[in-house]
Each structure stands twice: as structure tokens, then as C-alpha cells.
Amino acid sequence: MSAHISVVIPCYNGSAFLHEAIDSALNQNNVDREVIVVNDGSIDDSFAIMESYGPRIRIVNQPNSGLPAARNAGIRAARGELVAFLDADDWWEADFLTKMSAALDANPKAAVAYCGWRNVGLPGGRGDPFIPPDYESMPDKTEKLFCSPRWPVHAAMIRRNTLFEAGLFDPRLKSCEDFALWLRSAIPHPIVRVPAVLAYYRHHDNQMIGNRARIALSHYEVQRTYLTQHPEIAGMFTRDTLRALTVGELLQRGYACYWQRDLPAARKVFRTVMKQGYGTLTDWKYMLPAWLPESWHRKLIGLRDRNT
């Protein structure tokens, strides 16, 4: 018999927090669900942890193939009408599945439900709860989502048929694979917001989210690929607006790296922006030194800091 909801937990060497993630999925309040844990070629104790749960979970084993492919393996094994993703180091409130599935059940035309979330483990107290806006009520929904949907993968629930319609996660992507999926599923279909903080994103030393430059450049490439595949979306915007949403967004990510003094990342991003001929004279004042040797660039920043 099929469950109403399938929870997919991909895991590669995630033994440090895997128990908490699986328990979070199993301890959901009064909901018909199955929990699928995909062992993506782990070489730590992850598989032993999975086995300790016995028949309460389903295990899918595969050679290490990366996060998108692991999620796809879980989707293909899923029997539920609705699918939620929980990485092996994150967790949910006990009523996550209940509230998210209720939102989709009450809105049968909606393909995706999303909710509020909270960062945990960031230094400096940067963990305020955040509830994304109600995109569906916005006249510029497509523009907002194309720039960046403001929810992580585990703060959403999606219909299984929508996943297959959207082509699942792109296994070629090393980051931003969830962003690519939301573009293909949340833009063409109605979506529904659950205005409550129900998901928690754990930050820790062993997290494999890549560097800031890779994420920023992947985000940019996902946008470009989507526009190539969906020229009707590109036709919705003026040239200047489209450049602001793509290269302009990339520039802002480069500045974020710069002000956090992640100079190697900022330099990679700035060089890509300059190749597109984008930015004001003030922007280029900050970007041009990215062509210099990094040690010279650091010295220029030091001089600028001392003179301000």
C-alpha cells in the first residue's frame, strides 16, 4: 500500500547527525508517510545506523554518485503522492509533514508547498527565523523565483508527478540543483506558502556545500540554462532587467564574498561579471583588481581600508 508522503533522506558519510534526521522524519505527528534513506556509497558508520532502524525505514544503496543522483534514487523508489527531502544533517518540527501536506491537499492545483526555516550553528547569532514571502500572490512571481526562491530544499514539499514532469534533480550540477528544480516546477505551476518555521538548516564543519564562488557561479549557470530552455521566460523581461536578474545577481554575490573577505571567491565572481561587461564605474573600481595577482589585490584592499 502506498504512503501519502515519501520522505527522501540522501546520505554520504553523514553518521554524525543521521540519527537525528531519521528520527525527525519518523517522529512526525499523525501522518501517513514512508522514510527512504539513500546510502550514497558511504564509507563511515552511516549504513550501520540505517540498518539499526529495521523495517521502519527503506534503504536504497548505490555507489557514490553525488547528492542530486541520491535524491533521484529516492524519488524513483518513492510510493507517495507527495515527496519531501531532508538532508542527513537537518531536521523538522514534528508537524512539518502534517502542515505541508495539508496545504497541498487544500490546494490541489499547487505543485509545491514551502515554509519558514531557521539556520542553526552560524557564528554571531545569525540564526533568526525566516518566513519567505507569499510568491503566488505577487504580480512578479516569475521574476522573484527566477532571481532566487528563498527556501532550502528541506523546507518544501512537492508532488511526485511534478518531480518527473520537471525532470528530477540534474545530476550534472554540483550545487544549486534544488534551485534548478524550483525553476522548472514552481514557475509554471501554482505554489502555496505555509507561514510557519518548520525546518532547521544545520551549519557545521563537515558540511559539503562547496565554496561561495562555486555556488554563485552555479546559480548563474542554472539561470542561463533555464533561459535557453525556456525562451518564453526570457521574452517576459527587457534586456536590462534580464541582465540585472542574472549578471547583477551574480555581482551582488561577488560583493557578499568581498565584504566577508573571501577574496578568492570574490575574484572568480568578479572576473565572470566583467567578462559580461556588466556594472557601473564604481563596481569596476572594486572588480578590476581581480585581474591582479591575489597578493597585490590584498595589498590594495589593505590600503583602501586604512584610508577609510
PDB file of C-alpha atoms in Angstrom, residues 11-287:
ATOM      1  CA  CYS A  11      23.312  10.330   2.943  1.00  0.00           C
ATOM      2  CA  TYR A  12      27.004  10.264   2.163  1.00  0.00           C
ATOM      3  CA  ASN A  13      29.175   9.808   5.265  1.00  0.00           C
ATOM      4  CA  GLY A  14      26.547  11.537   7.389  1.00  0.00           C
ATOM      5  CA  SER A  15      26.809   9.433  10.525  1.00  0.00           C
ATOM      6  CA  ALA A  16      27.369  12.436  12.821  1.00  0.00           C
ATOM      7  CA  PHE A  17      23.762  13.647  12.528  1.00  0.00           C
ATOM      8  CA  LEU A  18      21.940  10.883  10.650  1.00  0.00           C
ATOM      9  CA  HIS A  19      20.140   9.572  13.734  1.00  0.00           C
ATOM     10  CA  GLU A  20      18.589  12.990  14.333  1.00  0.00           C
ATOM     11  CA  ALA A  21      17.452  13.347  10.729  1.00  0.00           C
ATOM     12  CA  ILE A  22      15.845   9.894  10.593  1.00  0.00           C
ATOM     13  CA  ASP A  23      14.209  10.363  13.999  1.00  0.00           C
ATOM     14  CA  SER A  24      12.858  13.725  12.837  1.00  0.00           C
ATOM     15  CA  ALA A  25      11.192  12.024   9.860  1.00  0.00           C
ATOM     16  CA  LEU A  26       9.888   9.050  11.860  1.00  0.00           C
ATOM     17  CA  ASN A  27       8.533  11.131  14.730  1.00  0.00           C
ATOM     18  CA  GLN A  28       6.203  13.264  12.628  1.00  0.00           C
ATOM     19  CA  ASN A  29       2.729  13.748  14.087  1.00  0.00           C
ATOM     20  CA  ASN A  30      -0.113  11.542  12.847  1.00  0.00           C
ATOM     21  CA  VAL A  31       0.806  11.318   9.179  1.00  0.00           C
ATOM     22  CA  ASP A  32       0.870   8.533   6.595  1.00  0.00           C
ATOM     23  CA  ARG A  33       4.471   8.517   5.394  1.00  0.00           C
ATOM     24  CA  GLU A  34       7.375   6.322   4.392  1.00  0.00           C
ATOM     25  CA  VAL A  35      11.034   7.169   5.056  1.00  0.00           C
ATOM     26  CA  ILE A  36      13.552   6.316   2.340  1.00  0.00           C
ATOM     27  CA  VAL A  37      17.236   6.693   3.203  1.00  0.00           C
ATOM     28  CA  VAL A  38      19.620   6.612   0.249  1.00  0.00           C
ATOM     29  CA  ASN A  39      23.088   5.390   1.140  1.00  0.00           C
ATOM     30  CA  ASP A  40      25.218   7.157  -1.471  1.00  0.00           C
ATOM     31  CA  GLY A  41      28.305   4.966  -1.093  1.00  0.00           C
ATOM     32  CA  SER A  42      29.075   5.964   2.497  1.00  0.00           C
ATOM     33  CA  ILE A  43      32.278   4.586   3.993  1.00  0.00           C
ATOM     34  CA  ASP A  44      31.616   5.683   7.593  1.00  0.00           C
ATOM     35  CA  ASP A  45      29.050   4.217  10.016  1.00  0.00           C
ATOM     36  CA  SER A  46      26.044   5.590   8.123  1.00  0.00           C
ATOM     37  CA  PHE A  47      24.851   2.241   6.775  1.00  0.00           C
ATOM     38  CA  ALA A  48      25.020   0.620  10.215  1.00  0.00           C
ATOM     39  CA  ILE A  49      22.874   3.473  11.567  1.00  0.00           C
ATOM     40  CA  MET A  50      20.365   2.931   8.783  1.00  0.00           C
ATOM     41  CA  GLU A  51      20.198  -0.805   9.456  1.00  0.00           C
ATOM     42  CA  SER A  52      19.527  -0.173  13.155  1.00  0.00           C
ATOM     43  CA  TYR A  53      16.074   1.178  12.249  1.00  0.00           C
ATOM     44  CA  GLY A  54      14.976  -2.122  10.752  1.00  0.00           C
ATOM     45  CA  PRO A  55      11.699  -2.060   8.797  1.00  0.00           C
ATOM     46  CA  ARG A  56      10.815   1.444   9.963  1.00  0.00           C
ATOM     47  CA  ILE A  57      12.779   2.836   7.010  1.00  0.00           C
ATOM     48  CA  ARG A  58      13.573   1.710   3.480  1.00  0.00           C
ATOM     49  CA  ILE A  59      17.230   1.759   2.460  1.00  0.00           C
ATOM     50  CA  VAL A  60      18.418   2.340  -1.094  1.00  0.00           C
ATOM     51  CA  ASN A  61      22.092   1.537  -1.656  1.00  0.00           C
ATOM     52  CA  GLN A  62      24.096   2.933  -4.556  1.00  0.00           C
ATOM     53  CA  PRO A  63      27.732   3.731  -5.407  1.00  0.00           C
ATOM     54  CA  ASN A  64      28.716   7.297  -4.564  1.00  0.00           C
ATOM     55  CA  SER A  65      27.053   9.369  -7.284  1.00  0.00           C
ATOM     56  CA  GLY A  66      26.501  12.759  -5.664  1.00  0.00           C
ATOM     57  CA  LEU A  67      23.621  14.466  -3.912  1.00  0.00           C
ATOM     58  CA  PRO A  68      21.307  15.078  -6.907  1.00  0.00           C
ATOM     59  CA  ALA A  69      21.605  11.453  -8.053  1.00  0.00           C
ATOM     60  CA  ALA A  70      20.971  10.213  -4.495  1.00  0.00           C
ATOM     61  CA  ARG A  71      17.793  12.265  -4.251  1.00  0.00           C
ATOM     62  CA  ASN A  72      16.702  10.959  -7.652  1.00  0.00           C
ATOM     63  CA  ALA A  73      17.216   7.370  -6.497  1.00  0.00           C
ATOM     64  CA  GLY A  74      14.950   8.088  -3.539  1.00  0.00           C
ATOM     65  CA  ILE A  75      12.318   9.665  -5.779  1.00  0.00           C
ATOM     66  CA  ARG A  76      12.286   6.635  -8.067  1.00  0.00           C
ATOM     67  CA  ALA A  77      11.818   4.357  -5.058  1.00  0.00           C
ATOM     68  CA  ALA A  78       9.077   6.562  -3.570  1.00  0.00           C
ATOM     69  CA  ARG A  79       5.477   5.396  -3.463  1.00  0.00           C
ATOM     70  CA  GLY A  80       3.920   8.545  -2.029  1.00  0.00           C
ATOM     71  CA  GLU A  81       1.919  11.153  -3.901  1.00  0.00           C
ATOM     72  CA  LEU A  82       3.933  13.875  -2.130  1.00  0.00           C
ATOM     73  CA  VAL A  83       7.698  13.989  -1.594  1.00  0.00           C
ATOM     74  CA  ALA A  84       9.781  15.870   0.971  1.00  0.00           C
ATOM     75  CA  PHE A  85      13.580  15.968   1.146  1.00  0.00           C
ATOM     76  CA  LEU A  86      15.586  16.001   4.351  1.00  0.00           C
ATOM     77  CA  ASP A  87      19.380  16.081   4.221  1.00  0.00           C
ATOM     78  CA  ALA A  88      21.175  13.873   6.730  1.00  0.00           C
ATOM     79  CA  ASP A  89      22.236  16.815   8.914  1.00  0.00           C
ATOM     80  CA  ASP A  90      18.963  18.757   9.073  1.00  0.00           C
ATOM     81  CA  TRP A  91      15.634  18.288  10.875  1.00  0.00           C
ATOM     82  CA  TRP A  92      11.991  19.327  11.055  1.00  0.00           C
ATOM     83  CA  GLU A  93       9.386  20.320  13.573  1.00  0.00           C
ATOM     84  CA  ALA A  94       7.154  17.362  14.443  1.00  0.00           C
ATOM     85  CA  ASP A  95       4.224  18.825  12.486  1.00  0.00           C
ATOM     86  CA  PHE A  96       6.173  19.603   9.294  1.00  0.00           C
ATOM     87  CA  LEU A  97       4.670  16.823   7.200  1.00  0.00           C
ATOM     88  CA  THR A  98       1.174  17.390   8.570  1.00  0.00           C
ATOM     89  CA  LYS A  99       1.096  21.108   7.805  1.00  0.00           C
ATOM     90  CA  MET A 100       2.841  20.882   4.455  1.00  0.00           C
ATOM     91  CA  SER A 101       0.678  18.048   3.129  1.00  0.00           C
ATOM     92  CA  ALA A 102      -2.465  19.784   4.409  1.00  0.00           C
ATOM     93  CA  ALA A 103      -1.513  22.870   2.385  1.00  0.00           C
ATOM     94  CA  LEU A 104      -1.160  20.819  -0.795  1.00  0.00           C
ATOM     95  CA  ASP A 105      -4.293  18.776  -0.113  1.00  0.00           C
ATOM     96  CA  ALA A 106      -6.247  22.023   0.330  1.00  0.00           C
ATOM     97  CA  ASN A 107      -4.773  23.431  -2.896  1.00  0.00           C
ATOM     98  CA  PRO A 108      -4.936  20.601  -5.445  1.00  0.00           C
ATOM     99  CA  LYS A 109      -3.608  22.790  -8.261  1.00  0.00           C
ATOM    100  CA  ALA A 110      -0.487  23.728  -6.280  1.00  0.00           C
ATOM    101  CA  ALA A 111       2.635  21.742  -7.175  1.00  0.00           C
ATOM    102  CA  VAL A 112       4.908  22.886  -4.351  1.00  0.00           C
ATOM    103  CA  ALA A 113       4.408  23.911  -0.724  1.00  0.00           C
ATOM    104  CA  TYR A 114       7.149  25.796   1.123  1.00  0.00           C
ATOM    105  CA  CYS A 115       7.559  27.086   4.655  1.00  0.00           C
ATOM    106  CA  GLY A 116       9.709  29.124   7.008  1.00  0.00           C
ATOM    107  CA  TRP A 117      13.055  27.881   8.242  1.00  0.00           C
ATOM    108  CA  ARG A 118      15.953  28.717  10.513  1.00  0.00           C
ATOM    109  CA  ASN A 119      19.747  28.456  10.349  1.00  0.00           C
ATOM    110  CA  VAL A 120      21.413  26.718  13.292  1.00  0.00           C
ATOM    111  CA  GLY A 121      25.120  26.832  14.099  1.00  0.00           C
ATOM    112  CA  LEU A 122      26.137  30.043  12.369  1.00  0.00           C
ATOM    113  CA  PRO A 123      28.523  32.286  14.331  1.00  0.00           C
ATOM    114  CA  GLY A 124      27.476  35.689  15.586  1.00  0.00           C
ATOM    115  CA  GLY A 125      23.900  34.759  16.341  1.00  0.00           C
ATOM    116  CA  ARG A 126      22.951  34.704  12.636  1.00  0.00           C
ATOM    117  CA  GLY A 127      20.041  32.350  13.102  1.00  0.00           C
ATOM    118  CA  ASP A 128      16.869  34.429  13.101  1.00  0.00           C
ATOM    119  CA  PRO A 129      13.756  32.579  11.927  1.00  0.00           C
ATOM    120  CA  PHE A 130      12.797  33.412   8.357  1.00  0.00           C
ATOM    121  CA  ILE A 131       9.483  33.017   6.547  1.00  0.00           C
ATOM    122  CA  PRO A 132       9.678  33.550   2.777  1.00  0.00           C
ATOM    123  CA  PRO A 133       7.168  35.828   1.057  1.00  0.00           C
ATOM    124  CA  ASP A 134       3.937  34.600  -0.475  1.00  0.00           C
ATOM    125  CA  TYR A 135       5.236  34.377  -4.031  1.00  0.00           C
ATOM    126  CA  GLU A 136       1.951  33.195  -5.525  1.00  0.00           C
ATOM    127  CA  SER A 137       0.233  36.446  -4.531  1.00  0.00           C
ATOM    128  CA  MET A 138       2.936  38.581  -6.160  1.00  0.00           C
ATOM    129  CA  PRO A 139       2.404  40.056  -9.635  1.00  0.00           C
ATOM    130  CA  ASP A 140       6.139  39.476 -10.271  1.00  0.00           C
ATOM    131  CA  LYS A 141       6.213  35.866  -9.039  1.00  0.00           C
ATOM    132  CA  THR A 142       8.274  34.651 -12.015  1.00  0.00           C
ATOM    133  CA  GLU A 143      10.872  37.396 -11.567  1.00  0.00           C
ATOM    134  CA  LYS A 144      11.229  36.735  -7.830  1.00  0.00           C
ATOM    135  CA  LEU A 145      11.595  32.986  -8.259  1.00  0.00           C
ATOM    136  CA  PHE A 146      13.968  33.369 -11.193  1.00  0.00           C
ATOM    137  CA  CYS A 147      16.198  35.551  -9.036  1.00  0.00           C
ATOM    138  CA  SER A 148      16.191  33.077  -6.134  1.00  0.00           C
ATOM    139  CA  PRO A 149      13.434  31.189  -4.294  1.00  0.00           C
ATOM    140  CA  ARG A 150      14.105  31.829  -0.621  1.00  0.00           C
ATOM    141  CA  TRP A 151      13.638  28.382   0.858  1.00  0.00           C
ATOM    142  CA  PRO A 152      16.067  25.439   1.225  1.00  0.00           C
ATOM    143  CA  VAL A 153      15.247  22.036  -0.197  1.00  0.00           C
ATOM    144  CA  HIS A 154      14.056  20.622   3.130  1.00  0.00           C
ATOM    145  CA  ALA A 155      11.603  23.499   3.682  1.00  0.00           C
ATOM    146  CA  ALA A 156       9.416  22.326   0.815  1.00  0.00           C
ATOM    147  CA  MET A 157       7.139  19.511  -0.298  1.00  0.00           C
ATOM    148  CA  ILE A 158       6.419  18.681  -3.922  1.00  0.00           C
ATOM    149  CA  ARG A 159       4.055  16.416  -5.789  1.00  0.00           C
ATOM    150  CA  ARG A 160       5.781  13.304  -7.122  1.00  0.00           C
ATOM    151  CA  ASN A 161       4.282  13.731 -10.604  1.00  0.00           C
ATOM    152  CA  THR A 162       5.634  17.298 -10.703  1.00  0.00           C
ATOM    153  CA  LEU A 163       9.133  15.976  -9.979  1.00  0.00           C
ATOM    154  CA  PHE A 164       9.019  13.689 -13.005  1.00  0.00           C
ATOM    155  CA  GLU A 165       7.485  16.403 -15.146  1.00  0.00           C
ATOM    156  CA  ALA A 166      10.373  18.705 -14.147  1.00  0.00           C
ATOM    157  CA  GLY A 167      12.985  16.050 -14.928  1.00  0.00           C
ATOM    158  CA  LEU A 168      14.077  15.391 -11.314  1.00  0.00           C
ATOM    159  CA  PHE A 169      17.346  16.845  -9.999  1.00  0.00           C
ATOM    160  CA  ASP A 170      20.099  17.460 -12.537  1.00  0.00           C
ATOM    161  CA  PRO A 171      22.931  15.050 -11.575  1.00  0.00           C
ATOM    162  CA  ARG A 172      25.440  17.140 -13.527  1.00  0.00           C
ATOM    163  CA  LEU A 173      25.134  20.008 -11.052  1.00  0.00           C
ATOM    164  CA  LYS A 174      27.486  20.142  -8.064  1.00  0.00           C
ATOM    165  CA  SER A 175      25.401  22.816  -6.341  1.00  0.00           C
ATOM    166  CA  CYS A 176      22.154  24.757  -6.905  1.00  0.00           C
ATOM    167  CA  GLU A 177      20.438  21.596  -8.149  1.00  0.00           C
ATOM    168  CA  ASP A 178      17.466  22.477  -5.956  1.00  0.00           C
ATOM    169  CA  PHE A 179      17.295  25.993  -7.465  1.00  0.00           C
ATOM    170  CA  ALA A 180      17.162  24.432 -10.938  1.00  0.00           C
ATOM    171  CA  LEU A 181      14.337  22.147  -9.832  1.00  0.00           C
ATOM    172  CA  TRP A 182      12.291  25.016  -8.368  1.00  0.00           C
ATOM    173  CA  LEU A 183      12.621  26.995 -11.596  1.00  0.00           C
ATOM    174  CA  ARG A 184      11.205  24.047 -13.543  1.00  0.00           C
ATOM    175  CA  SER A 185       8.419  23.286 -11.057  1.00  0.00           C
ATOM    176  CA  ALA A 186       7.454  26.429  -9.130  1.00  0.00           C
ATOM    177  CA  ILE A 187       7.394  28.905 -12.031  1.00  0.00           C
ATOM    178  CA  PRO A 188       4.972  27.017 -14.324  1.00  0.00           C
ATOM    179  CA  HIS A 189       2.662  25.846 -11.521  1.00  0.00           C
ATOM    180  CA  PRO A 190       0.865  27.437  -8.558  1.00  0.00           C
ATOM    181  CA  ILE A 191       2.700  27.137  -5.234  1.00  0.00           C
ATOM    182  CA  VAL A 192       1.493  27.558  -1.670  1.00  0.00           C
ATOM    183  CA  ARG A 193       3.197  29.021   1.395  1.00  0.00           C
ATOM    184  CA  VAL A 194       2.913  27.650   4.928  1.00  0.00           C
ATOM    185  CA  PRO A 195       3.766  30.722   7.068  1.00  0.00           C
ATOM    186  CA  ALA A 196       5.443  28.867   9.927  1.00  0.00           C
ATOM    187  CA  VAL A 197       9.055  27.975  10.783  1.00  0.00           C
ATOM    188  CA  LEU A 198       9.086  24.191  10.410  1.00  0.00           C
ATOM    189  CA  ALA A 199      12.574  23.356   9.083  1.00  0.00           C
ATOM    190  CA  TYR A 200      16.081  23.727  10.511  1.00  0.00           C
ATOM    191  CA  TYR A 201      19.287  24.037   8.497  1.00  0.00           C
ATOM    192  CA  ARG A 202      22.356  22.883  10.415  1.00  0.00           C
ATOM    193  CA  HIS A 203      25.714  24.535   9.694  1.00  0.00           C
ATOM    194  CA  HIS A 204      28.771  22.559  10.751  1.00  0.00           C
ATOM    195  CA  ASP A 205      32.433  21.989   9.912  1.00  0.00           C
ATOM    196  CA  ASN A 206      31.877  18.851   7.832  1.00  0.00           C
ATOM    197  CA  GLN A 207      29.232  20.381   5.611  1.00  0.00           C
ATOM    198  CA  MET A 208      29.853  19.810   1.915  1.00  0.00           C
ATOM    199  CA  ILE A 209      28.171  22.860   0.389  1.00  0.00           C
ATOM    200  CA  GLY A 210      31.193  23.898  -1.655  1.00  0.00           C
ATOM    201  CA  ASN A 211      32.738  27.338  -1.753  1.00  0.00           C
ATOM    202  CA  ARG A 212      30.905  30.598  -2.283  1.00  0.00           C
ATOM    203  CA  ALA A 213      32.272  31.081  -5.794  1.00  0.00           C
ATOM    204  CA  ARG A 214      31.064  27.691  -6.962  1.00  0.00           C
ATOM    205  CA  ILE A 215      27.592  28.323  -5.575  1.00  0.00           C
ATOM    206  CA  ALA A 216      27.381  31.811  -7.093  1.00  0.00           C
ATOM    207  CA  LEU A 217      28.616  30.669 -10.500  1.00  0.00           C
ATOM    208  CA  SER A 218      26.354  27.602 -10.450  1.00  0.00           C
ATOM    209  CA  HIS A 219      23.377  29.835  -9.669  1.00  0.00           C
ATOM    210  CA  TYR A 220      24.265  31.987 -12.673  1.00  0.00           C
ATOM    211  CA  GLU A 221      24.677  28.992 -14.972  1.00  0.00           C
ATOM    212  CA  VAL A 222      21.360  27.497 -13.830  1.00  0.00           C
ATOM    213  CA  GLN A 223      19.646  30.768 -14.756  1.00  0.00           C
ATOM    214  CA  ARG A 224      21.325  30.848 -18.168  1.00  0.00           C
ATOM    215  CA  THR A 225      20.416  27.241 -18.884  1.00  0.00           C
ATOM    216  CA  TYR A 226      16.811  27.823 -17.872  1.00  0.00           C
ATOM    217  CA  LEU A 227      16.525  30.836 -20.189  1.00  0.00           C
ATOM    218  CA  THR A 228      17.971  28.822 -23.072  1.00  0.00           C
ATOM    219  CA  GLN A 229      15.434  26.069 -22.490  1.00  0.00           C
ATOM    220  CA  HIS A 230      12.549  28.500 -21.857  1.00  0.00           C
ATOM    221  CA  PRO A 231      12.873  31.451 -24.256  1.00  0.00           C
ATOM    222  CA  GLU A 232       9.307  32.464 -23.429  1.00  0.00           C
ATOM    223  CA  ILE A 233      10.520  33.398 -19.941  1.00  0.00           C
ATOM    224  CA  ALA A 234      13.351  35.498 -21.365  1.00  0.00           C
ATOM    225  CA  GLY A 235      10.767  37.265 -23.511  1.00  0.00           C
ATOM    226  CA  MET A 236       8.911  38.422 -20.401  1.00  0.00           C
ATOM    227  CA  PHE A 237      11.714  40.836 -19.458  1.00  0.00           C
ATOM    228  CA  THR A 238      13.574  43.723 -21.017  1.00  0.00           C
ATOM    229  CA  ARG A 239      17.254  43.184 -21.755  1.00  0.00           C
ATOM    230  CA  ASP A 240      18.295  45.415 -18.856  1.00  0.00           C
ATOM    231  CA  THR A 241      16.016  43.637 -16.404  1.00  0.00           C
ATOM    232  CA  LEU A 242      17.263  40.249 -17.541  1.00  0.00           C
ATOM    233  CA  ARG A 243      20.885  41.290 -17.085  1.00  0.00           C
ATOM    234  CA  ALA A 244      20.095  42.668 -13.637  1.00  0.00           C
ATOM    235  CA  LEU A 245      18.438  39.381 -12.645  1.00  0.00           C
ATOM    236  CA  THR A 246      21.357  37.279 -13.871  1.00  0.00           C
ATOM    237  CA  VAL A 247      24.685  39.109 -14.024  1.00  0.00           C
ATOM    238  CA  GLY A 248      23.507  41.694 -11.494  1.00  0.00           C
ATOM    239  CA  GLU A 249      22.579  38.964  -9.039  1.00  0.00           C
ATOM    240  CA  LEU A 250      25.983  37.372  -9.622  1.00  0.00           C
ATOM    241  CA  LEU A 251      27.672  40.707  -8.900  1.00  0.00           C
ATOM    242  CA  GLN A 252      25.812  41.007  -5.591  1.00  0.00           C
ATOM    243  CA  ARG A 253      27.006  37.543  -4.628  1.00  0.00           C
ATOM    244  CA  GLY A 254      30.515  38.609  -5.529  1.00  0.00           C
ATOM    245  CA  TYR A 255      30.207  41.630  -3.267  1.00  0.00           C
ATOM    246  CA  ALA A 256      28.993  39.386  -0.437  1.00  0.00           C
ATOM    247  CA  CYS A 257      32.183  37.357  -0.824  1.00  0.00           C
ATOM    248  CA  TYR A 258      34.263  40.523  -0.991  1.00  0.00           C
ATOM    249  CA  TRP A 259      32.867  42.122   2.163  1.00  0.00           C
ATOM    250  CA  GLN A 260      33.289  38.851   4.037  1.00  0.00           C
ATOM    251  CA  ARG A 261      36.892  38.924   2.787  1.00  0.00           C
ATOM    252  CA  ASP A 262      36.572  35.656   0.914  1.00  0.00           C
ATOM    253  CA  LEU A 263      38.815  37.129  -1.729  1.00  0.00           C
ATOM    254  CA  PRO A 264      39.449  34.004  -3.847  1.00  0.00           C
ATOM    255  CA  ALA A 265      35.694  33.579  -4.289  1.00  0.00           C
ATOM    256  CA  ALA A 266      35.091  37.276  -4.953  1.00  0.00           C
ATOM    257  CA  ARG A 267      37.832  37.347  -7.596  1.00  0.00           C
ATOM    258  CA  LYS A 268      36.322  34.429  -9.529  1.00  0.00           C
ATOM    259  CA  VAL A 269      32.882  36.006  -9.458  1.00  0.00           C
ATOM    260  CA  PHE A 270      34.117  39.490 -10.362  1.00  0.00           C
ATOM    261  CA  ARG A 271      36.059  38.175 -13.361  1.00  0.00           C
ATOM    262  CA  THR A 272      32.933  36.446 -14.699  1.00  0.00           C
ATOM    263  CA  VAL A 273      30.893  39.639 -14.253  1.00  0.00           C
ATOM    264  CA  MET A 274      33.499  41.735 -16.045  1.00  0.00           C
ATOM    265  CA  LYS A 275      33.563  39.312 -18.989  1.00  0.00           C
ATOM    266  CA  GLN A 276      29.867  40.111 -19.398  1.00  0.00           C
ATOM    267  CA  GLY A 277      30.630  43.854 -19.449  1.00  0.00           C
ATOM    268  CA  TYR A 278      28.335  44.498 -16.537  1.00  0.00           C
ATOM    269  CA  GLY A 279      28.474  47.044 -13.722  1.00  0.00           C
ATOM    270  CA  THR A 280      28.853  50.733 -13.000  1.00  0.00           C
ATOM    271  CA  LEU A 281      32.150  52.610 -12.816  1.00  0.00           C
ATOM    272  CA  THR A 282      32.050  52.170  -9.043  1.00  0.00           C
ATOM    273  CA  ASP A 283      31.552  48.428  -9.465  1.00  0.00           C
ATOM    274  CA  TRP A 284      34.525  48.218 -11.809  1.00  0.00           C
ATOM    275  CA  LYS A 285      36.670  50.054  -9.281  1.00  0.00           C
ATOM    276  CA  TYR A 286      36.126  47.109  -6.959  1.00  0.00           C
ATOM    277  CA  MET A 287      36.266  44.433  -9.639  1.00  0.00           C
TER     278      MET A 287
END
